[in-house]
mmCIF file of C-alpha atoms and ligand atoms in Angstrom:
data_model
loop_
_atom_site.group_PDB
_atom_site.id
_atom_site.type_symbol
_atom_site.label_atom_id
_atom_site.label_comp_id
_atom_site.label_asym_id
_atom_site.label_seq_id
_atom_site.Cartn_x
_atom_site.Cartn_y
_atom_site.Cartn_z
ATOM 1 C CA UNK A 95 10.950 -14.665 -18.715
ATOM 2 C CA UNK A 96 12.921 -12.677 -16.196
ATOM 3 C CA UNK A 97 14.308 -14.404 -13.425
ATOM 4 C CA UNK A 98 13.964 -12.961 -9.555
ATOM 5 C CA UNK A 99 16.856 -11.965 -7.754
ATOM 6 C CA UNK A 100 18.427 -8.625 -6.016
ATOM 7 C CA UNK A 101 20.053 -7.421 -9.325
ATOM 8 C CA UNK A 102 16.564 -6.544 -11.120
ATOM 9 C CA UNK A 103 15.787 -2.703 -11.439
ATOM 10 C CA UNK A 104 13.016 -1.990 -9.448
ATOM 11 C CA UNK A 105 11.283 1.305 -10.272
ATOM 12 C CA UNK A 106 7.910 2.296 -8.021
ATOM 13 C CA UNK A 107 6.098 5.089 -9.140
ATOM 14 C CA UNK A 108 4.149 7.009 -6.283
ATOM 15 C CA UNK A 109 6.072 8.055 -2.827
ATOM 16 C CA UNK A 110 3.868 8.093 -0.407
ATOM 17 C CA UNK A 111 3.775 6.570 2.977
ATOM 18 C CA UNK A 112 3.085 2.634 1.140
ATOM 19 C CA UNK A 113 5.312 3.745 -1.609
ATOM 20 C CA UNK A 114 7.728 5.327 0.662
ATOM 21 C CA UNK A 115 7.295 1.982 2.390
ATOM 22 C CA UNK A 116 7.937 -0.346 -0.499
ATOM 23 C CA UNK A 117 10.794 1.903 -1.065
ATOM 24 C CA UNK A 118 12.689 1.639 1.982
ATOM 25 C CA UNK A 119 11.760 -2.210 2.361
ATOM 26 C CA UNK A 120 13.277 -3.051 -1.496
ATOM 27 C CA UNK A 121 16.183 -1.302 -0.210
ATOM 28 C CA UNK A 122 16.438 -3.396 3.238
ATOM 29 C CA UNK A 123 16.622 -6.499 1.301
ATOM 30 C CA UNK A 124 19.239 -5.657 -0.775
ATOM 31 C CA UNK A 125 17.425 -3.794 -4.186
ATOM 32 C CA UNK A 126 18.966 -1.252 -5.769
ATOM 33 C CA UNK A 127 15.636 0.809 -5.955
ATOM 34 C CA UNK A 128 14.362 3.860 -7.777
ATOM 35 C CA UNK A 129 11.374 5.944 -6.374
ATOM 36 C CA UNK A 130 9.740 8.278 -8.456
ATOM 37 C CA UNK A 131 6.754 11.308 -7.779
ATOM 38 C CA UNK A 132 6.301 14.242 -9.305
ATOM 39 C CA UNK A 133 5.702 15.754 -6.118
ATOM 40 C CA UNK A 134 8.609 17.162 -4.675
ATOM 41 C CA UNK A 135 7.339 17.295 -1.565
ATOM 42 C CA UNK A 136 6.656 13.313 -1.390
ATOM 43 C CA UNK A 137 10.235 12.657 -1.877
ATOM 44 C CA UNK A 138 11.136 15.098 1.016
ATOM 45 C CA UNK A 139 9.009 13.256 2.910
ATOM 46 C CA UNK A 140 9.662 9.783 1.844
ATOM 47 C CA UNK A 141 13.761 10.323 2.784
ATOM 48 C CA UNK A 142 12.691 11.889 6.302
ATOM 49 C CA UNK A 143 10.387 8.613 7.285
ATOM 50 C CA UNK A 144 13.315 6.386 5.608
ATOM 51 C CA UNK A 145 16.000 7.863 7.673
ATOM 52 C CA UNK A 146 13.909 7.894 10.733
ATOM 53 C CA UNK A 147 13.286 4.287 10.192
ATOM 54 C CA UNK A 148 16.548 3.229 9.622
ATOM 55 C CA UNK A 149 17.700 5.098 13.013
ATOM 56 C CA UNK A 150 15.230 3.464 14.894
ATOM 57 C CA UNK A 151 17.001 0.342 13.635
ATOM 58 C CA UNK A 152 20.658 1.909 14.277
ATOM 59 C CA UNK A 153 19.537 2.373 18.425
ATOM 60 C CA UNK A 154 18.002 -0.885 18.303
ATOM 61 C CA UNK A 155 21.390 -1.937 16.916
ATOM 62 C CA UNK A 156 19.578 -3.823 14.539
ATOM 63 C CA UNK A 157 21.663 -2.191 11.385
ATOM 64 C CA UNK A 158 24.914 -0.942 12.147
ATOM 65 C CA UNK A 159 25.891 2.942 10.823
ATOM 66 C CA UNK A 160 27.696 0.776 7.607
ATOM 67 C CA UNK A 161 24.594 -0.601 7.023
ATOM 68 C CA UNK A 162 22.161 2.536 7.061
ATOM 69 C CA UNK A 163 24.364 4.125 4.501
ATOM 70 C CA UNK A 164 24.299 0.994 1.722
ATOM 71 C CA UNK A 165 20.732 0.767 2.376
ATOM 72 C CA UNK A 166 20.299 4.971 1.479
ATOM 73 C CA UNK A 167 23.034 3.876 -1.171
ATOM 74 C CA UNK A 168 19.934 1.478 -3.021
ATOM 75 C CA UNK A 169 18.206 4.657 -3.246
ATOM 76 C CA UNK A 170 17.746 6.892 -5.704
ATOM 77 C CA UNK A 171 14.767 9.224 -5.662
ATOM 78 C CA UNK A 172 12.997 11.724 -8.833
ATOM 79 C CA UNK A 173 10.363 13.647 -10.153
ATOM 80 C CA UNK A 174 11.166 12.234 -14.016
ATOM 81 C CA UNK A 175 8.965 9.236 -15.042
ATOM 82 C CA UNK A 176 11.511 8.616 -17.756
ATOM 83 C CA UNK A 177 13.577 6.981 -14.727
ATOM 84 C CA UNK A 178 11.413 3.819 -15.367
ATOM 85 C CA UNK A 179 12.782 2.737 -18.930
ATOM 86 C CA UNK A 180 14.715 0.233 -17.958
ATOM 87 C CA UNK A 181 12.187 -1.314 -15.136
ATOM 88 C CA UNK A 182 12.662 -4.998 -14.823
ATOM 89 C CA UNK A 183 9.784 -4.432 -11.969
ATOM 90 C CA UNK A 184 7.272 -1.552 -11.548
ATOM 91 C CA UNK A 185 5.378 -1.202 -8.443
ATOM 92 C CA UNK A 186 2.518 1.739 -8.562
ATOM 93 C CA UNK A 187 1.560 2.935 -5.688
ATOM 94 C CA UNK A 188 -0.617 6.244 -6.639
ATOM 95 C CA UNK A 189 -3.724 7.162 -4.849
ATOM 96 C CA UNK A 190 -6.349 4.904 -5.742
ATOM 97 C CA UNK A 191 -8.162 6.658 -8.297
ATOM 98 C CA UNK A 192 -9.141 4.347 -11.097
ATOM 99 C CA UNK A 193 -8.749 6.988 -14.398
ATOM 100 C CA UNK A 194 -5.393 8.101 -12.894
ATOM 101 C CA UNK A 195 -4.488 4.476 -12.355
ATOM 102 C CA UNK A 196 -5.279 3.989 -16.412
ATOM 103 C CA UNK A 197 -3.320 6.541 -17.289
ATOM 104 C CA UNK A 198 -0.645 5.703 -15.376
ATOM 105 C CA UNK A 199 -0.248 2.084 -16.547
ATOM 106 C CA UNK A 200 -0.794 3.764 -20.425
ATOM 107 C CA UNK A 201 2.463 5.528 -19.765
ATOM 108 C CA UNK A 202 4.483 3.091 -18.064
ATOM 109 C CA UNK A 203 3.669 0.554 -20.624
ATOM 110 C CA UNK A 204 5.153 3.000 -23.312
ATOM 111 C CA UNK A 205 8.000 3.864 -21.195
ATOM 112 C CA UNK A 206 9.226 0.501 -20.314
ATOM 113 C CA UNK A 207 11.615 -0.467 -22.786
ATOM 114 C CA UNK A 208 11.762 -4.412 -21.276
ATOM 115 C CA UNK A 209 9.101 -6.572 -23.124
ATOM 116 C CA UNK A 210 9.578 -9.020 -20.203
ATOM 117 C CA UNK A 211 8.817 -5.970 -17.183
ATOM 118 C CA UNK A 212 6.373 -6.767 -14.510
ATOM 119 C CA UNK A 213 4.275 -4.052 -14.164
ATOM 120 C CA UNK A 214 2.528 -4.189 -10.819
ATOM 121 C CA UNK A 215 -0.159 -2.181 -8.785
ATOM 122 C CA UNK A 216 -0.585 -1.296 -5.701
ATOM 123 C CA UNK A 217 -3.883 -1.312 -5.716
ATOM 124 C CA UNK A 218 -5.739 -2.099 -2.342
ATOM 125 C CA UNK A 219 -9.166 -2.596 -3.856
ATOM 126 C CA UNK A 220 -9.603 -1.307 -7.619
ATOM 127 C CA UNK A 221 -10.017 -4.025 -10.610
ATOM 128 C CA UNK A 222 -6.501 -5.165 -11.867
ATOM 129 C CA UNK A 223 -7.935 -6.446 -15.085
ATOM 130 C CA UNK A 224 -9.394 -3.056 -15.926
ATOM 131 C CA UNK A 225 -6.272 -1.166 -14.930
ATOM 132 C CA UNK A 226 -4.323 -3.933 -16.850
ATOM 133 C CA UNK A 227 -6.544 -3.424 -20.203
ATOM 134 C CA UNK A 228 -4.514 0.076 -20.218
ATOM 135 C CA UNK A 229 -1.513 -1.856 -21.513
ATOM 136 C CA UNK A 230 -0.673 -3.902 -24.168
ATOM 137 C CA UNK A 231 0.645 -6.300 -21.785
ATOM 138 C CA UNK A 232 -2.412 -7.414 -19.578
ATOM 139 C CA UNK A 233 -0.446 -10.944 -19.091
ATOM 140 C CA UNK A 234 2.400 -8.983 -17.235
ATOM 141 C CA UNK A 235 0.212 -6.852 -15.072
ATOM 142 C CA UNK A 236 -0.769 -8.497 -11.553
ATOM 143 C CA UNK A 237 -1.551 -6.680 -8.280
ATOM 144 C CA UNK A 238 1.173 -6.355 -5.945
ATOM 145 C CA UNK A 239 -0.617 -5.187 -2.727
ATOM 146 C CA UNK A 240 1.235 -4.012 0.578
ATOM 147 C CA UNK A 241 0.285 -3.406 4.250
ATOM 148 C CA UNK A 242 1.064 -0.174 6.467
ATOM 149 C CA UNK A 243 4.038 -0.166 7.846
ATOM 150 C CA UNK A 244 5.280 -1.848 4.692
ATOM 151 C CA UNK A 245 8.534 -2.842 6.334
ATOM 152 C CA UNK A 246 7.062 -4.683 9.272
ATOM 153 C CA UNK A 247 4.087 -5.869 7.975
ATOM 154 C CA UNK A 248 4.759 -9.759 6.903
ATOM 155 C CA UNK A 249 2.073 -9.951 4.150
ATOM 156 C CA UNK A 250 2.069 -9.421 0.324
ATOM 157 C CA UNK A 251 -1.112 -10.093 -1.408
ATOM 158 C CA UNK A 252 -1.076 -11.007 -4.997
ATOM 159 C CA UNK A 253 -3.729 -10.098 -7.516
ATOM 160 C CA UNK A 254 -4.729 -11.780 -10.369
ATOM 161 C CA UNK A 255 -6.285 -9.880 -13.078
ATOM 162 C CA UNK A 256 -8.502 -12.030 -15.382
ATOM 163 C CA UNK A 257 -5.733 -12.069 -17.960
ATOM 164 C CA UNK A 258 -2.324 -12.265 -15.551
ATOM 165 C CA UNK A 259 -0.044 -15.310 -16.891
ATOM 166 C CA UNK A 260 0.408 -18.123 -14.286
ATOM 167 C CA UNK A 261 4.347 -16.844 -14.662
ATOM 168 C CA UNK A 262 3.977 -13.332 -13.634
ATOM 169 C CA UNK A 263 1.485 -15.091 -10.630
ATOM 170 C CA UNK A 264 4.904 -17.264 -9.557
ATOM 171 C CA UNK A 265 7.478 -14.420 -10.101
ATOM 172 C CA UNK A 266 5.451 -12.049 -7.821
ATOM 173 C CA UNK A 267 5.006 -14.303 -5.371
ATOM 174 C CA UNK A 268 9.074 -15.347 -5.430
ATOM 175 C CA UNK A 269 9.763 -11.689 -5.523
ATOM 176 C CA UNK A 270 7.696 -11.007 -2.671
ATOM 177 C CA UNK A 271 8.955 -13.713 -0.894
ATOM 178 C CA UNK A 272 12.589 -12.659 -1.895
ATOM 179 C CA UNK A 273 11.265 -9.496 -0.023
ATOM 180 C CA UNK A 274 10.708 -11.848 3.026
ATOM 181 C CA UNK A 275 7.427 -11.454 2.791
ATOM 182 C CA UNK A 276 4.598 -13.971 2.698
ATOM 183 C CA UNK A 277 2.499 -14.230 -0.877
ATOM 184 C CA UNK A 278 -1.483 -15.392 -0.879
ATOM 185 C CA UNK A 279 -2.932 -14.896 -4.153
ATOM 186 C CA UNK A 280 -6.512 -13.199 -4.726
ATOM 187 C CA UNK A 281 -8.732 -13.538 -7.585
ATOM 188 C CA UNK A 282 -9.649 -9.728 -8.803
ATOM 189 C CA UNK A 283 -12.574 -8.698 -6.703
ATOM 190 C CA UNK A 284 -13.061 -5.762 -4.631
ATOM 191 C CA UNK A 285 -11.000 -5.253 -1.832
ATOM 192 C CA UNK A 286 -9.489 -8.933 -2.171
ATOM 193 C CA UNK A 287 -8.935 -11.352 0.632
ATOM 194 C CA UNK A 288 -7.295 -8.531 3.301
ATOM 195 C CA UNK A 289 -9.684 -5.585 2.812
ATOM 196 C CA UNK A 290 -12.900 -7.950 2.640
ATOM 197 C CA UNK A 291 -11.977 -9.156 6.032
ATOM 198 C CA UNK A 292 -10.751 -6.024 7.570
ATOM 199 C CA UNK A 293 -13.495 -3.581 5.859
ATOM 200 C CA UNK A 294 -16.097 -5.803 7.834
ATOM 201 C CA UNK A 295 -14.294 -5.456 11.065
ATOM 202 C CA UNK A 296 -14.064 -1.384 10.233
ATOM 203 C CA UNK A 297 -17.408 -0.839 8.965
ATOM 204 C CA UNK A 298 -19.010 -3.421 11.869
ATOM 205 C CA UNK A 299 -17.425 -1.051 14.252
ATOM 206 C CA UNK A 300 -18.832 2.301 12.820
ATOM 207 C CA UNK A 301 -22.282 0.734 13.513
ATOM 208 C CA UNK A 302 -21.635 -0.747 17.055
ATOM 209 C CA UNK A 303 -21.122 3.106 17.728
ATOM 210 C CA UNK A 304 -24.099 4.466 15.421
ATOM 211 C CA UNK A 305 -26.314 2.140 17.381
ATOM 212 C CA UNK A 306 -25.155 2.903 20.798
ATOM 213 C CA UNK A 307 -24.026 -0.646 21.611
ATOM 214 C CA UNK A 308 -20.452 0.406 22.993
ATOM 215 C CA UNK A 309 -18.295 3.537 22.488
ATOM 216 C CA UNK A 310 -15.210 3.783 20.088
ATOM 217 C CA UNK A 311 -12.772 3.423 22.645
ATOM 218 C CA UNK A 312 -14.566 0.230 24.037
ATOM 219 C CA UNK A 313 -14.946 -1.049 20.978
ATOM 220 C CA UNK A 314 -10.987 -0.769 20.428
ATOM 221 C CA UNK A 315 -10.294 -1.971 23.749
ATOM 222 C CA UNK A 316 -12.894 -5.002 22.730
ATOM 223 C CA UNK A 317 -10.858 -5.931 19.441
ATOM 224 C CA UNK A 318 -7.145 -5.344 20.973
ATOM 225 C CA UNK A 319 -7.756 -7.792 24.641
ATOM 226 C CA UNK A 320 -10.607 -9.868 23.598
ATOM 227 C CA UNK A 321 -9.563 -10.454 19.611
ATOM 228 C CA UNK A 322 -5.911 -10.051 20.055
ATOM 229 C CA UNK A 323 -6.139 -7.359 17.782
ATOM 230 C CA UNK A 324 -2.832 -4.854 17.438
ATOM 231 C CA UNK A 325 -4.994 -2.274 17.267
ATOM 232 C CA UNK A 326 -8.212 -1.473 17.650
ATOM 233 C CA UNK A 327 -10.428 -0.652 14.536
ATOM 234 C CA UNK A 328 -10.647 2.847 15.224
ATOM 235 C CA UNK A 329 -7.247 3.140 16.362
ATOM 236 C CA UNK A 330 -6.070 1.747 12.743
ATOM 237 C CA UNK A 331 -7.942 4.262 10.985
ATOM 238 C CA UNK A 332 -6.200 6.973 12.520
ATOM 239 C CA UNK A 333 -3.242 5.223 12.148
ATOM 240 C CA UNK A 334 -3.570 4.997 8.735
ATOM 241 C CA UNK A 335 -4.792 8.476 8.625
ATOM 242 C CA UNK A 336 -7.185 8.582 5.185
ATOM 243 C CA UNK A 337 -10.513 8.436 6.305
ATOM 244 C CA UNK A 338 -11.475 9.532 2.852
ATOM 245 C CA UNK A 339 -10.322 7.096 0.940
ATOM 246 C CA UNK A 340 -11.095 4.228 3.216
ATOM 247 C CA UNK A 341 -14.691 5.871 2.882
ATOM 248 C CA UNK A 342 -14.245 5.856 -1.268
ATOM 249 C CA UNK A 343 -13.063 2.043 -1.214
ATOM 250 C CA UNK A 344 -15.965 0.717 1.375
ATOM 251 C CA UNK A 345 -18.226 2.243 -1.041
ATOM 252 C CA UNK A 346 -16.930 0.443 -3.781
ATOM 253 C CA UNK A 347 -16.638 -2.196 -2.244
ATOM 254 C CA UNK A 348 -20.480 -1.776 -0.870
ATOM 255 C CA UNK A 349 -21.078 -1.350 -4.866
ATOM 256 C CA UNK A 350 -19.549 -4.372 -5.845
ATOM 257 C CA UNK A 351 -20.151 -6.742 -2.723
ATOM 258 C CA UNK A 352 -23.022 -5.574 -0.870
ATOM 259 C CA UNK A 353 -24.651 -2.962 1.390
ATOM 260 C CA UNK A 354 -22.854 -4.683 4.491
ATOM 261 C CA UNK A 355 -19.725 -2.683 3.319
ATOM 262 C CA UNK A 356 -21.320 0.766 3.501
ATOM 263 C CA UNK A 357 -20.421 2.753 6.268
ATOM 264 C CA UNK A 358 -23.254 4.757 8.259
ATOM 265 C CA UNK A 359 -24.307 8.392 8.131
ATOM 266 C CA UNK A 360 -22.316 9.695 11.224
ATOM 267 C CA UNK A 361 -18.891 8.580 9.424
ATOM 268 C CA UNK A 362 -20.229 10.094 6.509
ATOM 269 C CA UNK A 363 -20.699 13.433 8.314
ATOM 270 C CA UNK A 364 -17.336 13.277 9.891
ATOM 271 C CA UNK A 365 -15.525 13.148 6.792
ATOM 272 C CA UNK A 366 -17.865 16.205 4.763
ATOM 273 C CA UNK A 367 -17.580 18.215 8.079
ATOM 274 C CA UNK A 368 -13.601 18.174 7.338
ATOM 275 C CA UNK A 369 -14.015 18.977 4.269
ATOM 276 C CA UNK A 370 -13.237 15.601 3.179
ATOM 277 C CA UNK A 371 -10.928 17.112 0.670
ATOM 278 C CA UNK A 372 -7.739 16.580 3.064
ATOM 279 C CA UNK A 373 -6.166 12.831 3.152
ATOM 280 C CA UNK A 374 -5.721 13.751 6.613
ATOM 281 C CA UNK A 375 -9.083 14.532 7.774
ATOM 282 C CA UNK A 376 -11.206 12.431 9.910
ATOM 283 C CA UNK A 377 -9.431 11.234 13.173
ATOM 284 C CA UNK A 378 -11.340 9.229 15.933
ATOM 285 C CA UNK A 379 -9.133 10.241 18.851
ATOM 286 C CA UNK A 380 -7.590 13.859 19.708
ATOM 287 C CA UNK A 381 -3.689 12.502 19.048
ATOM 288 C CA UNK A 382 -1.420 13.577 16.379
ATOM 289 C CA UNK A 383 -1.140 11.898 13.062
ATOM 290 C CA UNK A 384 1.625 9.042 12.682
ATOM 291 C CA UNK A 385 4.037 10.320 10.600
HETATM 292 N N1 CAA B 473 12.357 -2.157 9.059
HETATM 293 C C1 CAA B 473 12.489 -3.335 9.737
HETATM 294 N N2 CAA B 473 11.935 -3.580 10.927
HETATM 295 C C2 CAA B 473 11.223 -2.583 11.472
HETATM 296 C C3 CAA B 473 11.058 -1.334 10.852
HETATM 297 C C4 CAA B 473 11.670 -1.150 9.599
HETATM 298 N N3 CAA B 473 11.580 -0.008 8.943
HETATM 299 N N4 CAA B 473 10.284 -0.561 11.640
HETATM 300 C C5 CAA B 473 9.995 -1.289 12.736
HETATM 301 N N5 CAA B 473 10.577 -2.505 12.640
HETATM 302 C C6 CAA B 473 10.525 -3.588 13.627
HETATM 303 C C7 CAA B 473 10.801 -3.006 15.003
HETATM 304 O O1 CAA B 473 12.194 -2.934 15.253
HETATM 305 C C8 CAA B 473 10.086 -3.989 15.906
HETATM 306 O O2 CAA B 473 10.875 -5.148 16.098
HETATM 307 P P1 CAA B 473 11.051 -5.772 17.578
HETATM 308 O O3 CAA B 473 9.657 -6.152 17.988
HETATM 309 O O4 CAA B 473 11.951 -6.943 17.328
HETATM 310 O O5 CAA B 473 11.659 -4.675 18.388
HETATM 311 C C9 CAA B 473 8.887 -4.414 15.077
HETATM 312 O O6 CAA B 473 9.211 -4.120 13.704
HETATM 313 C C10 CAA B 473 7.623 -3.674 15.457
HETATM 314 O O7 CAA B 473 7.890 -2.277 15.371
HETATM 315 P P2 CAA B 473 7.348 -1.238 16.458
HETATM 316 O O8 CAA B 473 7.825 -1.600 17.843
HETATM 317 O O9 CAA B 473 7.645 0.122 15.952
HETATM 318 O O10 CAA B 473 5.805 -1.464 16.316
HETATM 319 P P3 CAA B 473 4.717 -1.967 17.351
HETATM 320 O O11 CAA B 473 5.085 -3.243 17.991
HETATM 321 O O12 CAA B 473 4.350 -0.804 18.211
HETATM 322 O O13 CAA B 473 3.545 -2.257 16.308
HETATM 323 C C11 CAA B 473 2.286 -1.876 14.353
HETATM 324 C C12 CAA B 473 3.110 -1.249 15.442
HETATM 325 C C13 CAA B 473 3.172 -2.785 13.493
HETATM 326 C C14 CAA B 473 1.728 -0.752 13.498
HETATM 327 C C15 CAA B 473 1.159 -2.752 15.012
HETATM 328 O O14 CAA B 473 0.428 -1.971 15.899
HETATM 329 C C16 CAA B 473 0.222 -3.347 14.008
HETATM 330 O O15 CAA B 473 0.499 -4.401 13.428
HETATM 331 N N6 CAA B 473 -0.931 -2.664 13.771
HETATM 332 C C17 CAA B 473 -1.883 -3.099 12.771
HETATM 333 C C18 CAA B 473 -1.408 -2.648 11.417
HETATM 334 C C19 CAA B 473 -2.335 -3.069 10.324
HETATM 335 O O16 CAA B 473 -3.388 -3.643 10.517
HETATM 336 N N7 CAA B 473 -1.933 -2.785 9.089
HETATM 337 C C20 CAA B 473 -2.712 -3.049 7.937
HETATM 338 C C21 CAA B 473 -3.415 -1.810 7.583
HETATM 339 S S1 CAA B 473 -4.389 -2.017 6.140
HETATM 340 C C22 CAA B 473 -3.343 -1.702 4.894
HETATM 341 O O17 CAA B 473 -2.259 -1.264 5.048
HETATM 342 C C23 CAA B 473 -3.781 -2.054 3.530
HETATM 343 C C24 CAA B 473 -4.706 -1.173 2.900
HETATM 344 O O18 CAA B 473 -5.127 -1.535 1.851
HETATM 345 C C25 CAA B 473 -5.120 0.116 3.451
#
């Protein structure tokens, strides 16, 4: 069994902004820490938001300039999968597509020359057992779930597919809180603890508005001064900027759990009358995307 510490090789496939994310937060806590897309264009990305992050810090004088470069030093970025081989830890963090998912975890489990490799997923609502039953080593395979911003955000929730040793449960949970991060563990059902409780709060929201009970920025203002909310509901979802998938995973979750997940109609249209074929399309307020 491998043992946690800062000297495993930790490899996450899929760059971007949770990847990205993971990335840069691996790095901050002392990981050496391989990121790898085949997009080009993710990895651009990912080292802009890194570097802007990390000089956010710098003014804050919360790194020093010594600092910010060992951190970049952790970090190695690529387009090759083959970077993986010798993975002690594999984090996906691909868009949540369920068939790409399989395929991925097909690869990396033939790739991944460690018998004793975690192989993790992202995954914020899909079944772990099912994307774990694309391996031959279901028992190593546990979900590994983050929350945007990855480095601020305090929480790591664990997922336990039906077949995920009690082992791999304890090492993610000491890795995460290695991470400084704080583990809860969630059986493997849709959406998990996090996105059961906020999908209700997102999708409750939608139909305050629908039924003309309050308007979205009331509703916001509601959640942030009388719920001591961060943000408000609507507010997040532009934050996190991917009205389309958060659209795919209520339904699946409204699938799985019940019609109380499904959002209404006029969300619906909102997405189809952007096309819905952007990540990006779908904002509740007229401000510019987060980067
Ligand atoms: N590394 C380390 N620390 C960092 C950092 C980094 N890269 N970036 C920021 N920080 C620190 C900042 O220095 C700051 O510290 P101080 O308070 O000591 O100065 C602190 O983190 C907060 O940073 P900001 O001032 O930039 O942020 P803020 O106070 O304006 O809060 C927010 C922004 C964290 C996004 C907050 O509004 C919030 O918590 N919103 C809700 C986010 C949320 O709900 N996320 C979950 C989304 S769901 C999801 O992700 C899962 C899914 O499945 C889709």
């Amino acid at each position: 069994m491998i043992q946690i510490s800062k000297e495993l090789r930790v490899r996450i496939v899929g760059i971007g902004k949770v990847g990205s994310g993971i990335v840069e937060t691996f790095a901050q806590c002392g990981f050496t820490v391989y990121g790898v897309d085949t997009d080009k264009k993710q990895i651009d990305n990912a080292l802009n938001s890194i570097d802007s992050d990390l000089k956010k810090l710098l003014e804050k004088e919360k790194i020093t300039d010594a600092e910010k470069d060992l951190i970049l030093s952790r970090i190695r970025f690529g387009t090759d999968l083959g970077l993986i081989r010798d993975a002690d830890v594999v984090v996906e963090a691909i868009l949540e597509d369920i068939q790409a998912k399989k395929e991925l975890f097909k690869t990396i489990d033939h790739l991944v020359v460690s018998k004793e490799a975690l192989i993790l997923t992202n995954t914020s609502s899909l079944s772990v057992t099912d994307i774990a039953a694309a391996t031959e080593r279901p028992e190593q395979v546990a979900g590994m779930h983050f929350f945007n911003p990855v480095p601020v955000m305090k929480l790591v929730e664990v997922v336990r597919g039906v077949l995920t040793s009690k082992e791999t449960v304890s090492l993610v949970k000491q890795l995460a809180i290695t991470m400084g991060k704080t583990p809860i563990v969630s059986a493997d059902s849709p959406g998990f603890i996090v996105n059961r409780l906020l999908n209700a709060l997102v999708v409750e929201a939608t139909r305050i508005v629908a039924e003309n009970v309050g308007s979205i920025e009331d509703v916001d203002i509601g959640a942030r001064l009388g719920c001591g909310h961060p943000m408000g509901p609507f507010e997040l979802l532009d934050y996190l900027n991917a009205l389309p998938l958060v659209l795919d995973v209520t339904d699946y979750m409204a699938d799985g759990l019940g019609e109380r997940f499904r959002m209404p109609a006029w969300v619906r249209e909102m997405v189809k009358k952007d096309n819905g074929d952007s990540i990006a399309c779908g904002r509740f307020y007229d401000r510019k995307p987060s980067s």
